[in-house]
PDB file of C-alpha atoms in Angstrom:
ATOM      1  CA  MET K   1       9.050  12.554 -35.204  1.00  0.00           C
ATOM      2  CA  ALA K   2       9.882   8.887 -34.537  1.00  0.00           C
ATOM      3  CA  ARG K   3       8.229   7.197 -31.617  1.00  0.00           C
ATOM      4  CA  THR K   4      11.504   6.757 -29.670  1.00  0.00           C
ATOM      5  CA  GLU K   5      12.421  10.413 -30.214  1.00  0.00           C
ATOM      6  CA  THR K   6       9.013  11.419 -28.864  1.00  0.00           C
ATOM      7  CA  ALA K   7       9.601   9.287 -25.776  1.00  0.00           C
ATOM      8  CA  VAL K   8      12.940  10.983 -25.105  1.00  0.00           C
ATOM      9  CA  ASP K   9      11.270  14.358 -25.646  1.00  0.00           C
ATOM     10  CA  ALA K  10       8.571  13.461 -23.096  1.00  0.00           C
ATOM     11  CA  ARG K  11      11.172  12.418 -20.542  1.00  0.00           C
ATOM     12  CA  ALA K  12      12.905  15.796 -20.915  1.00  0.00           C
ATOM     13  CA  CYS K  13       9.560  17.566 -20.446  1.00  0.00           C
ATOM     14  CA  ARG K  14       8.895  15.583 -17.275  1.00  0.00           C
ATOM     15  CA  GLU K  15      12.253  16.563 -15.801  1.00  0.00           C
ATOM     16  CA  ALA K  16      11.662  20.218 -16.658  1.00  0.00           C
ATOM     17  CA  LEU K  17       8.192  20.148 -15.082  1.00  0.00           C
ATOM     18  CA  LEU K  18       9.485  18.451 -11.941  1.00  0.00           C
ATOM     19  CA  ALA K  19      12.236  21.063 -11.642  1.00  0.00           C
ATOM     20  CA  ASN K  20       9.686  23.877 -11.929  1.00  0.00           C
ATOM     21  CA  LEU K  21       7.408  22.287  -9.345  1.00  0.00           C
ATOM     22  CA  ALA K  22      10.317  21.656  -6.957  1.00  0.00           C
ATOM     23  CA  HIS K  23      11.324  25.322  -7.268  1.00  0.00           C
ATOM     24  CA  VAL K  24       7.977  26.416  -5.825  1.00  0.00           C
ATOM     25  CA  LEU K  25       6.605  23.464  -3.839  1.00  0.00           C
ATOM     26  CA  ALA K  26       7.896  21.321  -0.990  1.00  0.00           C
ATOM     27  CA  MET K  27       6.483  18.053  -2.339  1.00  0.00           C
ATOM     28  CA  PRO K  28       8.339  14.814  -3.106  1.00  0.00           C
ATOM     29  CA  GLN K  29       8.651  13.674  -6.717  1.00  0.00           C
ATOM     30  CA  ALA K  30       6.792  10.456  -5.902  1.00  0.00           C
ATOM     31  CA  THR K  31       3.741  12.550  -5.015  1.00  0.00           C
ATOM     32  CA  LEU K  32       3.973  14.721  -8.115  1.00  0.00           C
ATOM     33  CA  ALA K  33       4.636  11.905 -10.605  1.00  0.00           C
ATOM     34  CA  PRO K  34       0.961  10.753 -10.864  1.00  0.00           C
ATOM     35  CA  VAL K  35      -0.126  14.373 -11.430  1.00  0.00           C
ATOM     36  CA  ILE K  36       2.269  14.748 -14.355  1.00  0.00           C
ATOM     37  CA  ALA K  37       1.194  11.353 -15.719  1.00  0.00           C
ATOM     38  CA  ALA K  38      -2.433  12.520 -15.651  1.00  0.00           C
ATOM     39  CA  LEU K  39      -1.469  15.733 -17.438  1.00  0.00           C
ATOM     40  CA  PHE K  40       0.197  13.808 -20.275  1.00  0.00           C
ATOM     41  CA  ALA K  41      -2.620  11.252 -20.416  1.00  0.00           C
ATOM     42  CA  GLY K  42      -5.231  14.015 -20.734  1.00  0.00           C
ATOM     43  CA  GLY K  43      -6.905  12.982 -17.474  1.00  0.00           C
ATOM     44  CA  HIS K  44      -7.951  14.792 -14.306  1.00  0.00           C
ATOM     45  CA  VAL K  45      -6.683  14.644 -10.726  1.00  0.00           C
ATOM     46  CA  LEU K  46      -8.395  14.377  -7.354  1.00  0.00           C
ATOM     47  CA  LEU K  47      -6.224  15.934  -4.627  1.00  0.00           C
ATOM     48  CA  GLU K  48      -6.817  15.024  -1.002  1.00  0.00           C
ATOM     49  CA  GLY K  49      -5.142  16.348   2.114  1.00  0.00           C
ATOM     50  CA  PRO K  50      -5.415  18.943   4.877  1.00  0.00           C
ATOM     51  CA  PRO K  51      -5.787  22.656   4.076  1.00  0.00           C
ATOM     52  CA  GLY K  52      -2.698  24.785   3.616  1.00  0.00           C
ATOM     53  CA  ILE K  53      -0.330  22.244   2.065  1.00  0.00           C
ATOM     54  CA  GLY K  54      -0.164  23.744  -1.440  1.00  0.00           C
ATOM     55  CA  LYS K  55      -2.930  22.190  -3.534  1.00  0.00           C
ATOM     56  CA  THR K  56      -3.871  25.465  -5.217  1.00  0.00           C
ATOM     57  CA  LEU K  57      -0.212  26.432  -5.528  1.00  0.00           C
ATOM     58  CA  LEU K  58       0.419  23.117  -7.296  1.00  0.00           C
ATOM     59  CA  ALA K  59      -2.295  23.905  -9.865  1.00  0.00           C
ATOM     60  CA  ARG K  60      -0.995  27.438 -10.416  1.00  0.00           C
ATOM     61  CA  THR K  61       2.571  26.206 -10.843  1.00  0.00           C
ATOM     62  CA  LEU K  62       1.475  23.619 -13.408  1.00  0.00           C
ATOM     63  CA  ALA K  63      -0.455  26.268 -15.332  1.00  0.00           C
ATOM     64  CA  ARG K  64       2.550  28.612 -15.370  1.00  0.00           C
ATOM     65  CA  SER K  65       4.851  25.758 -16.416  1.00  0.00           C
ATOM     66  CA  ILE K  66       2.779  24.975 -19.541  1.00  0.00           C
ATOM     67  CA  ASP K  67       2.050  28.643 -20.290  1.00  0.00           C
ATOM     68  CA  GLY K  68      -1.623  27.941 -19.665  1.00  0.00           C
ATOM     69  CA  VAL K  69      -4.595  29.891 -18.361  1.00  0.00           C
ATOM     70  CA  PHE K  70      -5.412  29.189 -14.703  1.00  0.00           C
ATOM     71  CA  ARG K  71      -8.794  29.526 -12.997  1.00  0.00           C
ATOM     72  CA  ARG K  72     -10.084  28.631  -9.533  1.00  0.00           C
ATOM     73  CA  ILE K  73     -13.634  27.603  -8.602  1.00  0.00           C
ATOM     74  CA  GLN K  74     -14.644  27.564  -4.938  1.00  0.00           C
ATOM     75  CA  PHE K  75     -17.475  25.069  -4.601  1.00  0.00           C
ATOM     76  CA  THR K  76     -20.202  25.925  -2.102  1.00  0.00           C
ATOM     77  CA  ASN K  77     -23.710  24.587  -1.563  1.00  0.00           C
ATOM     78  CA  ASP K  78     -25.236  27.601  -3.348  1.00  0.00           C
ATOM     79  CA  LEU K  79     -22.971  27.450  -6.421  1.00  0.00           C
ATOM     80  CA  MET K  80     -25.034  27.085  -9.604  1.00  0.00           C
ATOM     81  CA  PRO K  81     -24.063  25.377 -12.885  1.00  0.00           C
ATOM     82  CA  ALA K  82     -24.050  28.773 -14.624  1.00  0.00           C
ATOM     83  CA  ASP K  83     -21.389  29.926 -12.145  1.00  0.00           C
ATOM     84  CA  VAL K  84     -19.156  27.154 -13.457  1.00  0.00           C
ATOM     85  CA  VAL K  85     -19.788  27.040 -17.211  1.00  0.00           C
ATOM     86  CA  GLY K  86     -21.137  30.537 -17.852  1.00  0.00           C
ATOM     87  CA  ALA K  87     -24.401  31.960 -19.141  1.00  0.00           C
ATOM     88  CA  ALA K  88     -25.962  34.427 -21.551  1.00  0.00           C
ATOM     89  CA  VAL K  89     -26.042  37.856 -19.849  1.00  0.00           C
ATOM     90  CA  TRP K  90     -28.192  40.784 -20.962  1.00  0.00           C
ATOM     91  CA  ARG K  91     -26.111  43.815 -21.982  1.00  0.00           C
ATOM     92  CA  GLN K  92     -28.198  46.982 -21.752  1.00  0.00           C
ATOM     93  CA  ASP K  93     -25.657  49.021 -23.724  1.00  0.00           C
ATOM     94  CA  LEU K  94     -25.711  46.542 -26.620  1.00  0.00           C
ATOM     95  CA  GLY K  95     -29.404  45.703 -26.404  1.00  0.00           C
ATOM     96  CA  ARG K  96     -28.786  41.969 -26.597  1.00  0.00           C
ATOM     97  CA  PHE K  97     -27.609  38.923 -24.693  1.00  0.00           C
ATOM     98  CA  VAL K  98     -23.858  38.332 -24.575  1.00  0.00           C
ATOM     99  CA  LEU K  99     -22.272  34.990 -23.798  1.00  0.00           C
ATOM    100  CA  GLN K 100     -20.317  35.203 -20.538  1.00  0.00           C
ATOM    101  CA  ARG K 101     -17.845  32.323 -20.249  1.00  0.00           C
ATOM    102  CA  GLY K 102     -17.400  30.687 -16.858  1.00  0.00           C
ATOM    103  CA  PRO K 103     -14.150  29.789 -15.090  1.00  0.00           C
ATOM    104  CA  LEU K 104     -14.035  26.355 -16.741  1.00  0.00           C
ATOM    105  CA  PHE K 105     -12.712  28.039 -19.870  1.00  0.00           C
ATOM    106  CA  ALA K 106      -9.062  27.615 -18.941  1.00  0.00           C
ATOM    107  CA  ASN K 107      -6.217  25.132 -19.316  1.00  0.00           C
ATOM    108  CA  VAL K 108      -5.764  24.333 -15.620  1.00  0.00           C
ATOM    109  CA  VAL K 109      -8.709  24.594 -13.206  1.00  0.00           C
ATOM    110  CA  ILE K 110      -8.572  24.036  -9.461  1.00  0.00           C
ATOM    111  CA  ALA K 111     -12.019  22.934  -8.258  1.00  0.00           C
ATOM    112  CA  ASP K 112     -11.884  23.488  -4.508  1.00  0.00           C
ATOM    113  CA  GLU K 113     -13.966  21.381  -2.114  1.00  0.00           C
ATOM    114  CA  ILE K 114     -16.159  19.657  -4.675  1.00  0.00           C
ATOM    115  CA  ASN K 115     -17.991  17.785  -1.917  1.00  0.00           C
ATOM    116  CA  ARG K 116     -19.521  21.042  -0.693  1.00  0.00           C
ATOM    117  CA  SER K 117     -21.520  21.557  -3.903  1.00  0.00           C
ATOM    118  CA  SER K 118     -24.964  20.396  -4.894  1.00  0.00           C
ATOM    119  CA  PRO K 119     -25.203  17.212  -7.025  1.00  0.00           C
ATOM    120  CA  ARG K 120     -26.473  19.260  -9.967  1.00  0.00           C
ATOM    121  CA  THR K 121     -23.444  21.574 -10.021  1.00  0.00           C
ATOM    122  CA  LEU K 122     -21.019  18.713  -9.459  1.00  0.00           C
ATOM    123  CA  SER K 123     -22.631  16.836 -12.343  1.00  0.00           C
ATOM    124  CA  CYS K 124     -22.097  19.887 -14.558  1.00  0.00           C
ATOM    125  CA  LEU K 125     -18.382  19.884 -13.726  1.00  0.00           C
ATOM    126  CA  LEU K 126     -18.026  16.144 -14.317  1.00  0.00           C
ATOM    127  CA  GLU K 127     -19.762  16.293 -17.699  1.00  0.00           C
ATOM    128  CA  ALA K 128     -17.412  19.073 -18.790  1.00  0.00           C
ATOM    129  CA  MET K 129     -14.410  17.046 -17.638  1.00  0.00           C
ATOM    130  CA  GLU K 130     -15.596  14.035 -19.617  1.00  0.00           C
ATOM    131  CA  ALA K 131     -16.517  15.861 -22.824  1.00  0.00           C
ATOM    132  CA  GLY K 132     -14.008  18.720 -22.851  1.00  0.00           C
ATOM    133  CA  SER K 133     -16.887  20.998 -23.822  1.00  0.00           C
ATOM    134  CA  VAL K 134     -19.956  22.677 -22.323  1.00  0.00           C
ATOM    135  CA  SER K 135     -23.385  23.652 -23.579  1.00  0.00           C
ATOM    136  CA  ILE K 136     -24.557  27.229 -22.951  1.00  0.00           C
ATOM    137  CA  GLU K 137     -27.969  28.310 -24.194  1.00  0.00           C
ATOM    138  CA  GLY K 138     -28.043  25.403 -26.628  1.00  0.00           C
ATOM    139  CA  ARG K 139     -24.601  26.190 -28.016  1.00  0.00           C
ATOM    140  CA  THR K 140     -21.747  23.694 -27.569  1.00  0.00           C
ATOM    141  CA  MET K 141     -18.415  25.319 -26.802  1.00  0.00           C
ATOM    142  CA  GLU K 142     -15.007  23.680 -26.550  1.00  0.00           C
ATOM    143  CA  LEU K 143     -12.979  24.206 -23.386  1.00  0.00           C
ATOM    144  CA  GLY K 144      -9.256  24.859 -23.294  1.00  0.00           C
ATOM    145  CA  ARG K 145      -6.740  22.550 -24.920  1.00  0.00           C
ATOM    146  CA  PRO K 146      -5.048  21.108 -22.980  1.00  0.00           C
ATOM    147  CA  PHE K 147      -7.636  20.957 -20.196  1.00  0.00           C
ATOM    148  CA  LEU K 148      -6.802  19.720 -16.703  1.00  0.00           C
ATOM    149  CA  VAL K 149      -9.004  19.795 -13.609  1.00  0.00           C
ATOM    150  CA  LEU K 150      -7.428  19.349 -10.200  1.00  0.00           C
ATOM    151  CA  ALA K 151     -10.245  18.905  -7.706  1.00  0.00           C
ATOM    152  CA  THR K 152      -9.983  18.868  -3.928  1.00  0.00           C
ATOM    153  CA  ARG K 153     -12.376  17.354  -1.442  1.00  0.00           C
ATOM    154  CA  ASN K 154     -12.516  17.627   2.318  1.00  0.00           C
ATOM    155  CA  PRO K 155     -12.852  14.609   4.610  1.00  0.00           C
ATOM    156  CA  ILE K 156     -16.514  13.659   4.986  1.00  0.00           C
ATOM    157  CA  GLU K 157     -16.500  14.495   8.700  1.00  0.00           C
ATOM    158  CA  PHE K 158     -15.945  18.196   7.886  1.00  0.00           C
ATOM    159  CA  HIS K 159     -19.068  20.299   8.438  1.00  0.00           C
ATOM    160  CA  GLY K 160     -21.165  20.958   5.336  1.00  0.00           C
ATOM    161  CA  THR K 161     -19.702  18.220   3.145  1.00  0.00           C
ATOM    162  CA  TYR K 162     -21.466  15.499   1.169  1.00  0.00           C
ATOM    163  CA  PRO K 163     -20.327  12.085  -0.116  1.00  0.00           C
ATOM    164  CA  VAL K 164     -18.997  12.108  -3.677  1.00  0.00           C
ATOM    165  CA  PRO K 165     -20.756   9.351  -5.676  1.00  0.00           C
ATOM    166  CA  GLU K 166     -18.728   6.424  -7.021  1.00  0.00           C
ATOM    167  CA  ALA K 167     -19.505   7.442 -10.609  1.00  0.00           C
ATOM    168  CA  ALA K 168     -18.130  10.914  -9.899  1.00  0.00           C
ATOM    169  CA  LEU K 169     -14.874   9.572  -8.458  1.00  0.00           C
ATOM    170  CA  ASP K 170     -14.475   7.452 -11.589  1.00  0.00           C
ATOM    171  CA  ARG K 171     -14.099  10.632 -13.677  1.00  0.00           C
ATOM    172  CA  PHE K 172     -10.692  11.297 -12.103  1.00  0.00           C
ATOM    173  CA  LEU K 173      -7.807   9.468 -13.723  1.00  0.00           C
ATOM    174  CA  VAL K 174      -5.749   9.507 -10.525  1.00  0.00           C
ATOM    175  CA  ARG K 175      -6.188  10.394  -6.876  1.00  0.00           C
ATOM    176  CA  VAL K 176      -3.210  11.855  -5.032  1.00  0.00           C
ATOM    177  CA  GLU K 177      -2.992  12.148  -1.265  1.00  0.00           C
ATOM    178  CA  LEU K 178      -0.931  15.127  -0.130  1.00  0.00           C
ATOM    179  CA  GLY K 179       0.505  15.312   3.355  1.00  0.00           C
ATOM    180  CA  TYR K 180       2.611  17.700   5.352  1.00  0.00           C
ATOM    181  CA  PRO K 181       6.161  18.128   4.012  1.00  0.00           C
ATOM    182  CA  PRO K 182       9.151  16.529   5.754  1.00  0.00           C
ATOM    183  CA  SER K 183      10.574  18.634   8.575  1.00  0.00           C
ATOM    184  CA  ASP K 184      13.660  19.760   6.627  1.00  0.00           C
ATOM    185  CA  ASP K 185      11.560  20.831   3.633  1.00  0.00           C
ATOM    186  CA  GLU K 186       9.072  22.640   5.856  1.00  0.00           C
ATOM    187  CA  LEU K 187      11.882  24.473   7.651  1.00  0.00           C
ATOM    188  CA  GLY K 188      13.270  25.449   4.253  1.00  0.00           C
ATOM    189  CA  LEU K 189       9.902  27.019   3.413  1.00  0.00           C
ATOM    190  CA  TYR K 190      10.069  29.170   6.541  1.00  0.00           C
ATOM    191  CA  LEU K 191      13.638  30.293   5.900  1.00  0.00           C
ATOM    192  CA  GLY K 192      13.573  30.671   2.121  1.00  0.00           C
ATOM    193  CA  VAL K 193      11.915  32.940  -0.393  1.00  0.00           C
ATOM    194  CA  GLU K 194       8.108  33.040  -0.320  1.00  0.00           C
ATOM    195  CA  PRO K 195       6.570  30.493  -2.732  1.00  0.00           C
ATOM    196  CA  GLU K 196       4.486  33.275  -4.300  1.00  0.00           C
ATOM    197  CA  SER K 197       7.680  35.142  -5.224  1.00  0.00           C
ATOM    198  CA  ARG K 198       9.158  31.987  -6.720  1.00  0.00           C
ATOM    199  CA  LEU K 199       6.002  31.394  -8.729  1.00  0.00           C
ATOM    200  CA  ALA K 200       6.070  34.961 -10.045  1.00  0.00           C
ATOM    201  CA  ASP K 201       9.568  34.381 -11.454  1.00  0.00           C
ATOM    202  CA  LEU K 202       8.752  30.998 -12.971  1.00  0.00           C
ATOM    203  CA  GLN K 203       9.046  30.512 -16.735  1.00  0.00           C
ATOM    204  CA  PRO K 204       7.080  28.034 -18.893  1.00  0.00           C
ATOM    205  CA  VAL K 205       9.040  24.900 -19.777  1.00  0.00           C
ATOM    206  CA  VAL K 206       6.488  23.080 -21.998  1.00  0.00           C
ATOM    207  CA  GLY K 207       4.415  24.815 -24.656  1.00  0.00           C
ATOM    208  CA  ARG K 208       0.744  23.979 -24.972  1.00  0.00           C
ATOM    209  CA  GLU K 209       1.171  22.719 -28.542  1.00  0.00           C
ATOM    210  CA  ASP K 210       4.059  20.483 -27.479  1.00  0.00           C
ATOM    211  CA  LEU K 211       1.950  19.115 -24.646  1.00  0.00           C
ATOM    212  CA  LEU K 212      -0.930  18.328 -27.006  1.00  0.00           C
ATOM    213  CA  ARG K 213       1.486  16.515 -29.313  1.00  0.00           C
ATOM    214  CA  LEU K 214       2.822  14.461 -26.409  1.00  0.00           C
ATOM    215  CA  GLN K 215      -0.706  13.691 -25.220  1.00  0.00           C
ATOM    216  CA  ALA K 216      -1.407  12.242 -28.662  1.00  0.00           C
ATOM    217  CA  ALA K 217       1.820  10.235 -28.447  1.00  0.00           C
ATOM    218  CA  THR K 218       0.754   8.855 -25.059  1.00  0.00           C
ATOM    219  CA  ALA K 219      -2.318   7.255 -26.606  1.00  0.00           C
ATOM    220  CA  ALA K 220      -0.047   5.475 -29.118  1.00  0.00           C
ATOM    221  CA  VAL K 221       2.191   3.832 -26.501  1.00  0.00           C
ATOM    222  CA  HIS K 222       2.061   0.064 -27.007  1.00  0.00           C
ATOM    223  CA  VAL K 223       0.369  -2.285 -24.521  1.00  0.00           C
ATOM    224  CA  SER K 224       1.235  -5.942 -25.155  1.00  0.00           C
ATOM    225  CA  GLU K 225      -1.176  -8.803 -24.519  1.00  0.00           C
ATOM    226  CA  PRO K 226       0.726 -10.046 -21.397  1.00  0.00           C
ATOM    227  CA  ILE K 227       0.571  -6.537 -19.907  1.00  0.00           C
ATOM    228  CA  ALA K 228      -3.157  -6.261 -20.644  1.00  0.00           C
ATOM    229  CA  ALA K 229      -3.686  -9.725 -19.150  1.00  0.00           C
ATOM    230  CA  TYR K 230      -1.832  -8.632 -15.995  1.00  0.00           C
ATOM    231  CA  ALA K 231      -4.144  -5.621 -15.645  1.00  0.00           C
ATOM    232  CA  LEU K 232      -7.128  -7.942 -16.086  1.00  0.00           C
ATOM    233  CA  ARG K 233      -5.910 -10.321 -13.370  1.00  0.00           C
ATOM    234  CA  VAL K 234      -5.398  -7.460 -10.921  1.00  0.00           C
ATOM    235  CA  ALA K 235      -8.858  -6.036 -11.650  1.00  0.00           C
ATOM    236  CA  GLN K 236     -10.478  -9.443 -11.194  1.00  0.00           C
ATOM    237  CA  ALA K 237      -8.551 -10.007  -7.964  1.00  0.00           C
ATOM    238  CA  THR K 238      -9.943  -6.778  -6.502  1.00  0.00           C
ATOM    239  CA  ARG K 239     -13.475  -7.985  -7.220  1.00  0.00           C
ATOM    240  CA  ALA K 240     -12.821 -11.312  -5.490  1.00  0.00           C
ATOM    241  CA  HIS K 241     -11.081  -9.853  -2.428  1.00  0.00           C
ATOM    242  CA  ALA K 242     -12.904 -10.573   0.834  1.00  0.00           C
ATOM    243  CA  ASP K 243     -12.661  -6.961   2.039  1.00  0.00           C
ATOM    244  CA  VAL K 244     -13.963  -5.385  -1.184  1.00  0.00           C
ATOM    245  CA  GLN K 245     -17.565  -4.430  -1.743  1.00  0.00           C
ATOM    246  CA  LEU K 246     -17.069  -3.052  -5.258  1.00  0.00           C
ATOM    247  CA  GLY K 247     -13.898  -3.907  -7.168  1.00  0.00           C
ATOM    248  CA  ALA K 248     -12.171  -2.327 -10.156  1.00  0.00           C
ATOM    249  CA  SER K 249     -14.434  -2.142 -13.213  1.00  0.00           C
ATOM    250  CA  PRO K 250     -13.275  -2.597 -16.824  1.00  0.00           C
ATOM    251  CA  ARG K 251     -13.361   1.194 -17.162  1.00  0.00           C
ATOM    252  CA  ALA K 252     -11.130   1.505 -14.087  1.00  0.00           C
ATOM    253  CA  ALA K 253      -8.619  -0.947 -15.562  1.00  0.00           C
ATOM    254  CA  MET K 254      -8.626   0.935 -18.863  1.00  0.00           C
ATOM    255  CA  ALA K 255      -7.955   4.184 -17.015  1.00  0.00           C
ATOM    256  CA  TRP K 256      -5.099   2.453 -15.192  1.00  0.00           C
ATOM    257  CA  LEU K 257      -3.590   1.390 -18.523  1.00  0.00           C
ATOM    258  CA  ARG K 258      -4.031   4.916 -19.855  1.00  0.00           C
ATOM    259  CA  ALA K 259      -2.051   6.325 -16.924  1.00  0.00           C
ATOM    260  CA  ALA K 260       0.569   3.588 -17.387  1.00  0.00           C
ATOM    261  CA  ARG K 261       0.991   4.604 -21.036  1.00  0.00           C
ATOM    262  CA  ALA K 262       1.807   8.134 -19.895  1.00  0.00           C
ATOM    263  CA  ASN K 263       4.254   6.808 -17.302  1.00  0.00           C
ATOM    264  CA  ALA K 264       6.021   4.763 -19.982  1.00  0.00           C
ATOM    265  CA  LEU K 265       6.342   7.720 -22.343  1.00  0.00           C
ATOM    266  CA  LEU K 266       7.587   9.972 -19.546  1.00  0.00           C
ATOM    267  CA  ASP K 267      10.168   7.322 -18.722  1.00  0.00           C
ATOM    268  CA  GLY K 268      11.459   7.384 -22.297  1.00  0.00           C
ATOM    269  CA  ARG K 269       9.759   4.223 -23.596  1.00  0.00           C
ATOM    270  CA  ASP K 270       7.215   3.514 -26.325  1.00  0.00           C
ATOM    271  CA  HIS K 271       5.752   0.455 -24.564  1.00  0.00           C
ATOM    272  CA  VAL K 272       4.272  -0.299 -21.145  1.00  0.00           C
ATOM    273  CA  VAL K 273       6.121  -2.555 -18.696  1.00  0.00           C
ATOM    274  CA  PRO K 274       4.774  -4.021 -15.428  1.00  0.00           C
ATOM    275  CA  ASP K 275       6.524  -1.357 -13.356  1.00  0.00           C
ATOM    276  CA  ASP K 276       4.422   1.330 -15.066  1.00  0.00           C
ATOM    277  CA  LEU K 277       1.258  -0.373 -13.852  1.00  0.00           C
ATOM    278  CA  LYS K 278       2.612  -1.054 -10.374  1.00  0.00           C
ATOM    279  CA  ALA K 279       3.737   2.561  -9.952  1.00  0.00           C
ATOM    280  CA  LEU K 280       0.242   3.864 -10.694  1.00  0.00           C
ATOM    281  CA  ALA K 281      -1.928   1.118  -9.222  1.00  0.00           C
ATOM    282  CA  VAL K 282      -2.794   3.005  -6.040  1.00  0.00           C
ATOM    283  CA  PRO K 283      -3.269   6.473  -7.623  1.00  0.00           C
ATOM    284  CA  ALA K 284      -5.382   5.071 -10.475  1.00  0.00           C
ATOM    285  CA  LEU K 285      -7.391   2.358  -8.671  1.00  0.00           C
ATOM    286  CA  ALA K 286      -7.686   3.093  -4.936  1.00  0.00           C
ATOM    287  CA  HIS K 287     -10.508   5.623  -5.380  1.00  0.00           C
ATOM    288  CA  ARG K 288     -12.311   3.154  -7.656  1.00  0.00           C
ATOM    289  CA  VAL K 289     -12.199   0.240  -5.188  1.00  0.00           C
ATOM    290  CA  PHE K 290     -14.747   0.396  -2.373  1.00  0.00           C
ATOM    291  CA  ALA K 291     -13.903  -1.593   0.729  1.00  0.00           C
ATOM    292  CA  ARG K 292     -16.142  -3.185   3.345  1.00  0.00           C
ATOM    293  CA  GLY K 293     -16.325  -2.109   6.951  1.00  0.00           C
ATOM    294  CA  GLY K 294     -13.750   0.652   6.902  1.00  0.00           C
ATOM    295  CA  ALA K 295     -10.958  -1.418   5.331  1.00  0.00           C
ATOM    296  CA  ASP K 296      -8.253   0.571   3.541  1.00  0.00           C
ATOM    297  CA  ALA K 297      -8.399   0.419  -0.266  1.00  0.00           C
ATOM    298  CA  THR K 298      -4.677   1.197  -0.564  1.00  0.00           C
ATOM    299  CA  ALA K 299      -3.750  -1.737   1.666  1.00  0.00           C
ATOM    300  CA  ILE K 300      -6.119  -3.988  -0.284  1.00  0.00           C
ATOM    301  CA  LEU K 301      -4.504  -3.029  -3.595  1.00  0.00           C
ATOM    302  CA  GLN K 302      -1.030  -3.643  -2.230  1.00  0.00           C
ATOM    303  CA  ASP K 303      -2.193  -7.053  -1.030  1.00  0.00           C
ATOM    304  CA  VAL K 304      -3.682  -7.810  -4.454  1.00  0.00           C
ATOM    305  CA  LEU K 305      -0.502  -6.767  -6.274  1.00  0.00           C
ATOM    306  CA  ARG K 306       1.577  -9.071  -4.093  1.00  0.00           C
ATOM    307  CA  GLY K 307      -0.690 -11.985  -4.958  1.00  0.00           C
ATOM    308  CA  VAL K 308      -0.838 -11.552  -8.751  1.00  0.00           C
ATOM    309  CA  ASP K 309       1.969 -12.949 -10.909  1.00  0.00           C
ATOM    310  CA  VAL K 310       3.863 -10.282 -12.828  1.00  0.00           C
ATOM    311  CA  PRO K 311       4.591 -11.031 -16.538  1.00  0.00           C
ATOM    312  CA  LEU K 312       8.234 -11.304 -17.477  1.00  0.00           C
TER     313      LEU K 312
END
């Protein structure tokens, strides 16, 4: 398939996914767009927001929409790595050990409250996200394809939570902040059909093989030298900003470009334009920029973007 035809195909898939998500969830498209970009880029998503606003429902709806296997992991301080990846279990009836796969063996995984887990278990999850595989009893096993983790974390002031290290946050392609729905949408939830009933009736709109093909096409989206130079200038500006303790690293900028490639393909193009980068600057960079003295990373990024010349 030609590159332009693939781009049009991706745009149609995005519209179908957004329609499925809107059928179940009361979330604006602007909030969902970075999640879909991460899905097509083969990255993972950090979801933040108060309980009860549909984070798990979002993951389940995505899994149903791509005809994928869904699993949920509730992170607690006593969760062990074997509870996440699996282990060899003795079967008395067979007289031997049998490999028991953990909940990571799925296409879409919701990792709830990752900042309640021990560093060892969190590290196990992050390594699996990075490699797309796990090692059990010395045997390397591939995880699902496609493989998407949507992780949630509670605010640090919640009881029993721990800070998530900077290196751990860097494993997430985008961070999405979810809030309460607008009043009209929330009222519609109360008056309409239960979201669970809508989810039960939902049909897949993108096959897993089609999604894998489009993920491969995302990596081939063209980034010109002026666009790459613009990303470099923004990254350097975050490092020089007076309110920033730790700015965007080269790996952060590369992740930003990766998300922008997906945004371009989903918009029907085979090349990245400045608007792709601007649309995903906050979701892709805010959790990778660490501010001084309680300053807001989102506000800093917006300030940086205003001060950096955009290529024509």
